GROMACS .gro file of C-alpha atoms in nm:
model
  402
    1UNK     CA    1   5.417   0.836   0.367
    2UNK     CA    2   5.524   1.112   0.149
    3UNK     CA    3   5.242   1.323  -0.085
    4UNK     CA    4   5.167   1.590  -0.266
    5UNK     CA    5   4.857   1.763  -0.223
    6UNK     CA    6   4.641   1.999  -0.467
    7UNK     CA    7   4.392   2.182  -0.226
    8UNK     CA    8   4.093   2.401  -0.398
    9UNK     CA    9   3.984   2.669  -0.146
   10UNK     CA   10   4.212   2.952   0.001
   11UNK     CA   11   4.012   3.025   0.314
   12UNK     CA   12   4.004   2.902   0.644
   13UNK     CA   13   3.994   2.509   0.586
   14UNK     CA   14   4.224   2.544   0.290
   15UNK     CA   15   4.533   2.742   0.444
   16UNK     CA   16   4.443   2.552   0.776
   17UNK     CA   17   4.508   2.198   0.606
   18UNK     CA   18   4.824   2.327   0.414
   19UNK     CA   19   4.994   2.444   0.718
   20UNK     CA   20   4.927   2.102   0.906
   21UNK     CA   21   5.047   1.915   0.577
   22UNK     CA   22   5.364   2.081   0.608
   23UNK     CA   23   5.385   2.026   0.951
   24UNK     CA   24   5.322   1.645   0.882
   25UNK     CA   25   5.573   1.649   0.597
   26UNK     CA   26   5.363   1.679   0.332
   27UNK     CA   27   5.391   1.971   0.048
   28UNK     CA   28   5.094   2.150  -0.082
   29UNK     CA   29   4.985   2.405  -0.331
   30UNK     CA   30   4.669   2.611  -0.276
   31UNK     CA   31   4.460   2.666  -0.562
   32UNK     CA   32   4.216   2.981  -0.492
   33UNK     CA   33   3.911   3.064  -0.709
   34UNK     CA   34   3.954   3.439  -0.665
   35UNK     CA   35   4.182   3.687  -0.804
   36UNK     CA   36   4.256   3.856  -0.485
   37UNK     CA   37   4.257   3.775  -0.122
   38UNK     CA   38   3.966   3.809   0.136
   39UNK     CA   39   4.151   4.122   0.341
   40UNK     CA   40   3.842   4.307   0.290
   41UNK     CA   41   3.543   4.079   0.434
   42UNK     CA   42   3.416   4.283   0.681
   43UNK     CA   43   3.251   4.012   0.935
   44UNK     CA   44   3.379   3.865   1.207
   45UNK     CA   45   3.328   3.563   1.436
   46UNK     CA   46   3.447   3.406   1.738
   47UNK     CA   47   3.708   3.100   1.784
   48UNK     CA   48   3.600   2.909   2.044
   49UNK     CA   49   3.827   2.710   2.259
   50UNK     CA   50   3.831   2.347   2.093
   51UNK     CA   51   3.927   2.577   1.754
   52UNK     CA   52   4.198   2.765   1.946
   53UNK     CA   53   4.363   2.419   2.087
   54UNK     CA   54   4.335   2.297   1.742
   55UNK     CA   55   4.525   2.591   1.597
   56UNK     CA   56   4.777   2.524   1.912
   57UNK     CA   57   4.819   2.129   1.793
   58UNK     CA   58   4.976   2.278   1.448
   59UNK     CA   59   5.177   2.591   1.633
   60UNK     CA   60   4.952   2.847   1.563
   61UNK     CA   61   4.922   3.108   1.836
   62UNK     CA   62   4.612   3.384   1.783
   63UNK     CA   63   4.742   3.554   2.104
   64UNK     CA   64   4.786   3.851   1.870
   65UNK     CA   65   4.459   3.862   1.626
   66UNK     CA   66   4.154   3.953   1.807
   67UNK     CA   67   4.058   4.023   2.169
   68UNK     CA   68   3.946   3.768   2.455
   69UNK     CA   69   3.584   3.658   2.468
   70UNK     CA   70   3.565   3.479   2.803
   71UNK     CA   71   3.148   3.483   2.840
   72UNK     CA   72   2.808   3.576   2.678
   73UNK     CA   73   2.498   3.686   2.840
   74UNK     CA   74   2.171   3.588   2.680
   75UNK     CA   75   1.863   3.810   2.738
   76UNK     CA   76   1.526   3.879   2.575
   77UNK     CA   77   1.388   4.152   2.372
   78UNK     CA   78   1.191   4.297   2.682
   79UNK     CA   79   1.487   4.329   2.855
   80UNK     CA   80   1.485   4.033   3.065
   81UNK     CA   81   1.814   3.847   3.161
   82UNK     CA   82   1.801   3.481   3.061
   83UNK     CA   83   2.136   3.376   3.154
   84UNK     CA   84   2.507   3.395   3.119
   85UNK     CA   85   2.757   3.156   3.120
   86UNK     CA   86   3.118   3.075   3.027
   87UNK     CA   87   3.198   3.114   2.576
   88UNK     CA   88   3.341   2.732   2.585
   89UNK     CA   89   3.468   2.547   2.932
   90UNK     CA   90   3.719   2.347   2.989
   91UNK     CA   91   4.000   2.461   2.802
   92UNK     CA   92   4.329   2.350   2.939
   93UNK     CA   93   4.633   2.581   2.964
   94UNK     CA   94   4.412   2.867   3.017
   95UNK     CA   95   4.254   2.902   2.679
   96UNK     CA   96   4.005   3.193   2.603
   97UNK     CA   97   3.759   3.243   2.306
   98UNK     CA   98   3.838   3.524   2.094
   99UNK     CA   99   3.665   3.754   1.877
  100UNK     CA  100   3.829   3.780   1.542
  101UNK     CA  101   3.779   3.944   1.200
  102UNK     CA  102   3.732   3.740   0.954
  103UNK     CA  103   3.994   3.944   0.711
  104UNK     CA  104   4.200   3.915   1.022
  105UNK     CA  105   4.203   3.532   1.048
  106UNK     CA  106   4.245   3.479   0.667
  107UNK     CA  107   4.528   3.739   0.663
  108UNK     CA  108   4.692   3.548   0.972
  109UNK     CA  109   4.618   3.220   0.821
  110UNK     CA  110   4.758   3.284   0.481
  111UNK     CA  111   5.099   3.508   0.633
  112UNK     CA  112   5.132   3.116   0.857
  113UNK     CA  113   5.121   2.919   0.546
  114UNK     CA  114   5.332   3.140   0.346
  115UNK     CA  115   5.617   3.171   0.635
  116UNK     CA  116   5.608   2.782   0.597
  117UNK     CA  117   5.653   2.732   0.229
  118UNK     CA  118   5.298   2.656   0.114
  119UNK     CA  119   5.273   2.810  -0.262
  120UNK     CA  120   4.914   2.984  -0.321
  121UNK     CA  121   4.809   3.060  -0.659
  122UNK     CA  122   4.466   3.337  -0.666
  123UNK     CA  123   4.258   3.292  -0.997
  124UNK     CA  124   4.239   2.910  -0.979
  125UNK     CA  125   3.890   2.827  -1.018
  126UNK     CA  126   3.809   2.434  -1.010
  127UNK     CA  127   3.632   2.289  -1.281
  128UNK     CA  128   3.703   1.947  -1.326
  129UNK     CA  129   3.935   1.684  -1.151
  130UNK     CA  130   3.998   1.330  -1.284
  131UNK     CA  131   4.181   1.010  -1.118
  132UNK     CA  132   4.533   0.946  -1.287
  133UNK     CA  133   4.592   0.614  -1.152
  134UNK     CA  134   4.823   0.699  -0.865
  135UNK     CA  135   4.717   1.108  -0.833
  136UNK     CA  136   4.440   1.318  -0.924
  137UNK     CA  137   4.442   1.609  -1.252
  138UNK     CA  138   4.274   1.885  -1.126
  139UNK     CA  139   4.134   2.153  -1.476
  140UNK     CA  140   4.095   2.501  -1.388
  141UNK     CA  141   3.850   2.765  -1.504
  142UNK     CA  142   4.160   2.958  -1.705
  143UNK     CA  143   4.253   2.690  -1.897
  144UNK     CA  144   4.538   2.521  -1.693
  145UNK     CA  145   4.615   2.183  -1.553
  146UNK     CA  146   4.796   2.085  -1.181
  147UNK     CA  147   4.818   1.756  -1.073
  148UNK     CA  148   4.943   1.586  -0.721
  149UNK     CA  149   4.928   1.299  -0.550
  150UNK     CA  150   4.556   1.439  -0.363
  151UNK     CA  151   4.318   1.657  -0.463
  152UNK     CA  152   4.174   1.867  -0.084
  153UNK     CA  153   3.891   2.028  -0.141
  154UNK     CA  154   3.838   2.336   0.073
  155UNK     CA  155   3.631   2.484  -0.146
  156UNK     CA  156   3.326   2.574   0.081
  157UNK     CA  157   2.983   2.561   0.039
  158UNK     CA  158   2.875   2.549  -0.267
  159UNK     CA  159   3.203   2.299  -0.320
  160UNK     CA  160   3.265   2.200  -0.686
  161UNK     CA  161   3.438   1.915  -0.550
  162UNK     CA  162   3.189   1.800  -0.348
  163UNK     CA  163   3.007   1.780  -0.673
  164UNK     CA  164   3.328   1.596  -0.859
  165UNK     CA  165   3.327   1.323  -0.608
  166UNK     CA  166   2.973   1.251  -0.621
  167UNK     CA  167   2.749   1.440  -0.914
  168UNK     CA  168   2.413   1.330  -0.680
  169UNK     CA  169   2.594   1.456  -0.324
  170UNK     CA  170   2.331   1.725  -0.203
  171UNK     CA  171   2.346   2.092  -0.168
  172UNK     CA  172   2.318   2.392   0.076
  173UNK     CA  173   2.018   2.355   0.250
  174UNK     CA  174   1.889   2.760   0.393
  175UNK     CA  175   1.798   2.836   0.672
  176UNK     CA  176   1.554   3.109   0.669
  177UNK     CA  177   1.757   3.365   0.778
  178UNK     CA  178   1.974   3.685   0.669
  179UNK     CA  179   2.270   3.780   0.804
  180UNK     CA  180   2.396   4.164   0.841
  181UNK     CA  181   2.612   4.402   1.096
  182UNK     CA  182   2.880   4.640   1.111
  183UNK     CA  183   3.095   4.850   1.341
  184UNK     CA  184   2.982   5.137   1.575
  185UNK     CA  185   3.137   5.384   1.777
  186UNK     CA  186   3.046   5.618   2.056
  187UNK     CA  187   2.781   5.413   2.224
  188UNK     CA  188   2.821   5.396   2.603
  189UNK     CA  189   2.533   5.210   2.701
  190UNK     CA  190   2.686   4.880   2.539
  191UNK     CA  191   2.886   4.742   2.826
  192UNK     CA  192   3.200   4.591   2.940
  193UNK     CA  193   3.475   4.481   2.666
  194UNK     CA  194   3.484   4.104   2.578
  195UNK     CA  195   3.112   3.971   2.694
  196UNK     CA  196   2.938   3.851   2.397
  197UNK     CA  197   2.522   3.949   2.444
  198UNK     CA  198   2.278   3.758   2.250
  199UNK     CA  199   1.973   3.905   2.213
  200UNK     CA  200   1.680   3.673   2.100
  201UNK     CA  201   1.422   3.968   2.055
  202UNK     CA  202   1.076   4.022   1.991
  203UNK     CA  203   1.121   4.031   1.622
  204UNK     CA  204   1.465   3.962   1.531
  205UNK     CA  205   1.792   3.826   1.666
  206UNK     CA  206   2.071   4.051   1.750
  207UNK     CA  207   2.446   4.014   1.947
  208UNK     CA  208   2.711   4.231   2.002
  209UNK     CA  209   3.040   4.294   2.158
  210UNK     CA  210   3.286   4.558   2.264
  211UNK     CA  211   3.639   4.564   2.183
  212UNK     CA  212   3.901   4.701   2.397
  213UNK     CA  213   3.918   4.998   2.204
  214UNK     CA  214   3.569   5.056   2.247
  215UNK     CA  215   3.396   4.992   1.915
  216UNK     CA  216   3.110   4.786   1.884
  217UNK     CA  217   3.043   4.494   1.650
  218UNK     CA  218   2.743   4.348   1.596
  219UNK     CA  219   2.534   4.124   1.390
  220UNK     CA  220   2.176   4.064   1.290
  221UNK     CA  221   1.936   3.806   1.238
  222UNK     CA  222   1.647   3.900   1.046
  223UNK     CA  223   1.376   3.631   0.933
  224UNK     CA  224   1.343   3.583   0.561
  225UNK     CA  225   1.146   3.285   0.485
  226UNK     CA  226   1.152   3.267   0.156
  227UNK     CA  227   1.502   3.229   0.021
  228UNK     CA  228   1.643   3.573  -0.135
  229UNK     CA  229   1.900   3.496  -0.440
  230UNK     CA  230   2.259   3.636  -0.375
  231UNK     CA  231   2.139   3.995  -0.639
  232UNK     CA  232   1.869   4.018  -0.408
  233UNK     CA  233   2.034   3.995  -0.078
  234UNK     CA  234   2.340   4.235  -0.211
  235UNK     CA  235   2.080   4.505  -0.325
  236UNK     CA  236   1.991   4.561  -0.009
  237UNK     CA  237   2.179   4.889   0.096
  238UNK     CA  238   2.302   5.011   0.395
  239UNK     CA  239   2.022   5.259   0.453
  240UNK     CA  240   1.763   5.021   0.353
  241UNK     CA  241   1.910   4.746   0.610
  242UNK     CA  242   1.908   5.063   0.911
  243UNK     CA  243   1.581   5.106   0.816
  244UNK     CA  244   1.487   4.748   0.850
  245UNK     CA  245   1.594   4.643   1.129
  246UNK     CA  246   1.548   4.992   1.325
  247UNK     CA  247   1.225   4.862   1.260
  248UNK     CA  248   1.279   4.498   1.334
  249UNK     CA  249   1.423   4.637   1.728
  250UNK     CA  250   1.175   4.903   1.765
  251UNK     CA  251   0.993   4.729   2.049
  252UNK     CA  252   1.313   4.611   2.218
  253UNK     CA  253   1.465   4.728   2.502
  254UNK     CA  254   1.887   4.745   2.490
  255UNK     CA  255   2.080   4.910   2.269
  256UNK     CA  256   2.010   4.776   1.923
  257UNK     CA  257   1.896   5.101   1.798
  258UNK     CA  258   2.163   5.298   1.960
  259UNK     CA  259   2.389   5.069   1.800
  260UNK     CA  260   2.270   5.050   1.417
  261UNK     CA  261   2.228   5.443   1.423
  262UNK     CA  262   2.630   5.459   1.490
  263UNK     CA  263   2.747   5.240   1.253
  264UNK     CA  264   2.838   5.432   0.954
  265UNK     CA  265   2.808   5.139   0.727
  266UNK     CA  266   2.599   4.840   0.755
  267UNK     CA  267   2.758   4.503   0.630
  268UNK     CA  268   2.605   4.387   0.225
  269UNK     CA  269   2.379   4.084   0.420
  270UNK     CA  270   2.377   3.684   0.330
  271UNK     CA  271   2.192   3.446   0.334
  272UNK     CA  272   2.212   3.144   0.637
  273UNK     CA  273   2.326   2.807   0.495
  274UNK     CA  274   2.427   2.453   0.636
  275UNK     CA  275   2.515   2.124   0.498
  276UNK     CA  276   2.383   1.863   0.738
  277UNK     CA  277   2.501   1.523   0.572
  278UNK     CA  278   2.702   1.439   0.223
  279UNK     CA  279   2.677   1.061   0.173
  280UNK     CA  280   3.048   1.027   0.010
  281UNK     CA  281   3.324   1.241   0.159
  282UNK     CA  282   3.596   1.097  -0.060
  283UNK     CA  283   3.651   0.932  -0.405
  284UNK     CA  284   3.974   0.799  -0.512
  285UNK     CA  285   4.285   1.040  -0.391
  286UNK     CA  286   4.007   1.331  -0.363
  287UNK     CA  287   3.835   1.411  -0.058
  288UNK     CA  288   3.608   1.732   0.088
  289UNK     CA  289   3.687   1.901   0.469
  290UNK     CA  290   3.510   2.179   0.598
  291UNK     CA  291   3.193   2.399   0.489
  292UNK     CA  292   3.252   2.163   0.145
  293UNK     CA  293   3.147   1.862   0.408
  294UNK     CA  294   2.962   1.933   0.644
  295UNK     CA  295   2.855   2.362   0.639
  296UNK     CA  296   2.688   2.413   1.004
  297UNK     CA  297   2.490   2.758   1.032
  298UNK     CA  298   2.682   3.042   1.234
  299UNK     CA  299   2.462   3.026   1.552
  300UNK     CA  300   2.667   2.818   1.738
  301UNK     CA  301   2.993   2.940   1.618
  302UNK     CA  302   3.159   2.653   1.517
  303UNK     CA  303   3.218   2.635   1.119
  304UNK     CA  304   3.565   2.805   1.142
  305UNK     CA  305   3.631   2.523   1.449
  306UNK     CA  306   3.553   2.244   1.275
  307UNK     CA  307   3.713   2.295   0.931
  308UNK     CA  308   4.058   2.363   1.165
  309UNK     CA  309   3.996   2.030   1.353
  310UNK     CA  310   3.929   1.852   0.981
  311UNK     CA  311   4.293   2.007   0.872
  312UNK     CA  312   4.441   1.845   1.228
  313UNK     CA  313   4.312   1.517   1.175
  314UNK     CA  314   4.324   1.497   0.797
  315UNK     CA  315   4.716   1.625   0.834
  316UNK     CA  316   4.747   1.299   1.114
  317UNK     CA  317   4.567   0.993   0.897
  318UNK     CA  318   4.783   1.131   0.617
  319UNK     CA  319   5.077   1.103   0.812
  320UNK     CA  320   5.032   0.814   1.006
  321UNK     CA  321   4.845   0.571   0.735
  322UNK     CA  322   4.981   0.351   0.506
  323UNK     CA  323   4.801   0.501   0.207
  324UNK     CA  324   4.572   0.795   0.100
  325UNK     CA  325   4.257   0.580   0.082
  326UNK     CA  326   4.316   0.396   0.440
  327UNK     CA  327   4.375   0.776   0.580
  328UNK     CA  328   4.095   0.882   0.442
  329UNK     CA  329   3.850   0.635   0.537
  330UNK     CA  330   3.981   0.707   0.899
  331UNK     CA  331   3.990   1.084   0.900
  332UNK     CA  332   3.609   1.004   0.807
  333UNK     CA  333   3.541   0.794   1.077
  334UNK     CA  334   3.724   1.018   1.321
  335UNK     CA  335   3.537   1.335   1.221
  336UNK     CA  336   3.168   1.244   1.103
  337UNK     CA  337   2.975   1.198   1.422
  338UNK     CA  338   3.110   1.467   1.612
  339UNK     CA  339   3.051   1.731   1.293
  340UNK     CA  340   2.715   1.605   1.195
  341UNK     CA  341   2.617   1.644   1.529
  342UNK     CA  342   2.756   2.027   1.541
  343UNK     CA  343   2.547   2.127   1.219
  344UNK     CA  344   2.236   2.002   1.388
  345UNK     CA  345   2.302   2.182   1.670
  346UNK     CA  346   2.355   2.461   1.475
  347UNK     CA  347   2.005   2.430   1.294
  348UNK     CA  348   1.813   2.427   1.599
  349UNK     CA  349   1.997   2.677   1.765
  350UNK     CA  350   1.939   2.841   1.422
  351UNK     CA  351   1.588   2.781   1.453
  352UNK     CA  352   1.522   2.942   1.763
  353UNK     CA  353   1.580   3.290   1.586
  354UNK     CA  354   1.346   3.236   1.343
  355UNK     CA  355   1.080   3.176   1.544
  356UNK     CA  356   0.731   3.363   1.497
  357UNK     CA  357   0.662   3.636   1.742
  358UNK     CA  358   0.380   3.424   1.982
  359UNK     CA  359   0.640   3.102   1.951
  360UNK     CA  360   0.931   3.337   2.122
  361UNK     CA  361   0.732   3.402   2.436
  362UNK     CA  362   0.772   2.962   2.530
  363UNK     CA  363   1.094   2.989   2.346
  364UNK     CA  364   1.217   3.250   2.606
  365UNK     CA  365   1.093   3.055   2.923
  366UNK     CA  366   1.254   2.748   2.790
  367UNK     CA  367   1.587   2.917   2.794
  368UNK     CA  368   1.570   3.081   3.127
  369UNK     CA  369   1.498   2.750   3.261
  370UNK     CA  370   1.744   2.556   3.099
  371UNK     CA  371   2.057   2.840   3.206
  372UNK     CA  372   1.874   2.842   3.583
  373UNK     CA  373   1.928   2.448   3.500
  374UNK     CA  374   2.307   2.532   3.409
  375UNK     CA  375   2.425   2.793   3.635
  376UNK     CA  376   2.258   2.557   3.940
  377UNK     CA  377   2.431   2.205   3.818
  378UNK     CA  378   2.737   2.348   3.618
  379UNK     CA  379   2.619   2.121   3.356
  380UNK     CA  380   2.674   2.290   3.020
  381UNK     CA  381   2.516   2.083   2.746
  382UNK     CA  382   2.740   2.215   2.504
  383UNK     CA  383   3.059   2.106   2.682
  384UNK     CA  384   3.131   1.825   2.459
  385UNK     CA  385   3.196   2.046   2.160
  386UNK     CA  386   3.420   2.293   2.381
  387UNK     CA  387   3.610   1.995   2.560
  388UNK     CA  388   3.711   1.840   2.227
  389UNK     CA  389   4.101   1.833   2.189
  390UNK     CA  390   4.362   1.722   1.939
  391UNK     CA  391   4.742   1.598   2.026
  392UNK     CA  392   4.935   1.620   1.724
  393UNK     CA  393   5.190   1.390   1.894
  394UNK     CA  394   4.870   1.103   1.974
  395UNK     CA  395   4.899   0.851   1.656
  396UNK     CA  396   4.642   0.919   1.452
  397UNK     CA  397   4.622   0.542   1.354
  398UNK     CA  398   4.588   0.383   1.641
  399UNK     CA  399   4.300   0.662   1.780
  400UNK     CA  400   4.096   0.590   1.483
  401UNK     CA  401   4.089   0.187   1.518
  402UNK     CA  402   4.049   0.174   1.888
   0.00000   0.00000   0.00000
């Protein structure tokens, strides 16, 4: 069937889903709460496989964003090696993970949707949305009124309409971590270009890779147990977070501090969110996809996947169904199990960094045994989430029934 869709959220999920609407016939307008565009976020994170194939099932090539991120090597604050193995396996058609920024993918995301006649309007702001019988009237915070046949709401995190569709649906739980990094250059010690090394040390997580070019980016993990508010976090300054986590790395061998003393300017820091289960995706003609359903902290690397797959399969029970509600009721039964299972992943991957100092010494054995375990067998316990793949051609009817 034919729709039009209202989506609320101009990031990764929201530009995703519009581009595989369009593919699937179906025209939507993207509503974003911001005047401006993201072009400026200076983080970055890396597309695994299963989120590459996905971008592939809606003809999205990232062959030119980015840089190939074929393994990561795990290792220990004293130095010790724990491990390496493949960044996803099993990716058909030779498929690497790649290192993006994030202003990179949004840029790339939006220039897609626009080249394929999806409208965005900045300064949208969701406040309210209502059920009009056979559509959905979505209010915004300036005043003005849209309406459409579906109201998508890509709106994140803290999703306001998460909180239309069910006033009681719960909230971002944290994590007890911060999140910071940057960009360095001039540091030799750091390695080859494209191995991503995760280093769970004494005091404080830390990874990094080298691009081609020969910068460094990195990120850091410190432990903050009791929740900072958004102020807080953001008046931390750049020589304050140097300070804190030369610190933090101080006993650690590698180049941490080699690293944070090149980087001219250290990321504003976050806090660590997921969402681990809503109750009610959908109401009526309005439902929630990504981060707004199902946030999964970054330690895994697999938020920016799954809100792509939930644009894929949305854009396919929309297409194939015989009505909004029907589609949505199998997009949800296509796409909860495997997601819930991600974010917990996530947490206890998650959890791992914020270990206590005496906890990290069983931590650490536990991991060297487990990638002995791997690199003897070949059996990666993560390979389900790499191996998952999407066929835009594969009704989406029939492979949410069977």
């Amino acid at each position: 069937m034919t729709y039009t869709a209202l989506i609320a959220g101009g990031g990764i999920a929201g530009t995703a889903v519009a581009i595989a609407l369009r593919k699937a016939g179906i025209d939507a307008v993207v509503h974003e709460a911001y005047d401006t565009t993201a072009d400026n976020v200076g983080a970055f994170l890396t597309l695994a496989v299963n989120a590459l194939d996905a971008l592939q099932a809606i003809d999205l090539d990232m062959g030119e964003v980015g840089f190939d991120t074929p393994r990561i090597t795990i290792t220990s604050g004293s130095g010790r090696r724990l491990g390496e193995l493949p960044y996803g396996t099993g990716a058909p058609g030779g498929l690497v993970s790649r290192t993006v920024k994030r202003a990179d993918l949004y840029r790339f995301l939006r220039e897609q949707a626009v080249s394929r006649g999806v409208r965005i309007e900045y300064g949208k702001r969701l406040v309210d949305a209502t059920s009009t019988g056979g559509g959905v009237a979505a209010r915004f915070a300036d005043g003005s009124v849209a309406e459409a046949d579906l109201l998508i709401g890509a709106d994140g995190l803290r999703s306001r309409t998460r909180e239309i569709i069910d006033p009681a649906a719960p909230g971002a739980r944290y994590a007890g971590l911060l999140n910071t990094g940057g960009y360095a250059r001039g540091v030799p010690a750091a390695g080859e270009s494209g191995m991503m090394h995760a280093i769970f040390g004494k005091r404080c997580f830390f990874a990094y890779i080298v691009h081609p070019d020969g910068e460094v980016w990195w990120a850091a993990n410190p432990a903050q147990a009791a929740e900072l508010t958004p102020a807080e976090v953001a008046a931390i300054t750049s020589e304050e977070w140097r300070t804190r986590l030369s610190e933090l790395f101080r006993r650690d061998h590698g180049p941490a501090l080699d690293i944070i003393a090149a980087t001219d300017e250290i990321f504003a820091g976050w806090n660590t969110y997921d969402v681990p289960t809503v109750p009610l995706w959908h109401r009526d003609r309005m439902i929630i996809i990504g981060d707004a359903a199902h946030a999964t902290a970054p330690s895994i690397g697999q938020g920016a996947a799954m809100a792509i797959e939930d644009a894929v399969v949305l854009a396919k029970c929309l297409r194939d169904g015989p009505d909004p509600e029907s589609a949505f009721t199998a997009y949800e039964r296509a796409r909860r199990e495997r997601v819930e299972r991600v974010v917990e992943q996530g947490n206890r991957t998650g959890g791992w960094k914020a270990l206590s100092p005496l906890a990290r010494v069983p931590r650490d054995v536990i991991m060297s045994l487990g990638m002995r375990h791997l690199a003897r067998t070949g059996n990666d316990p993560s390979r389900w989430i790499y191996e998952h793949r999407l066929d835009w051609d594969e009704p989406a009817w029939s492979a949410s029934h069977r």
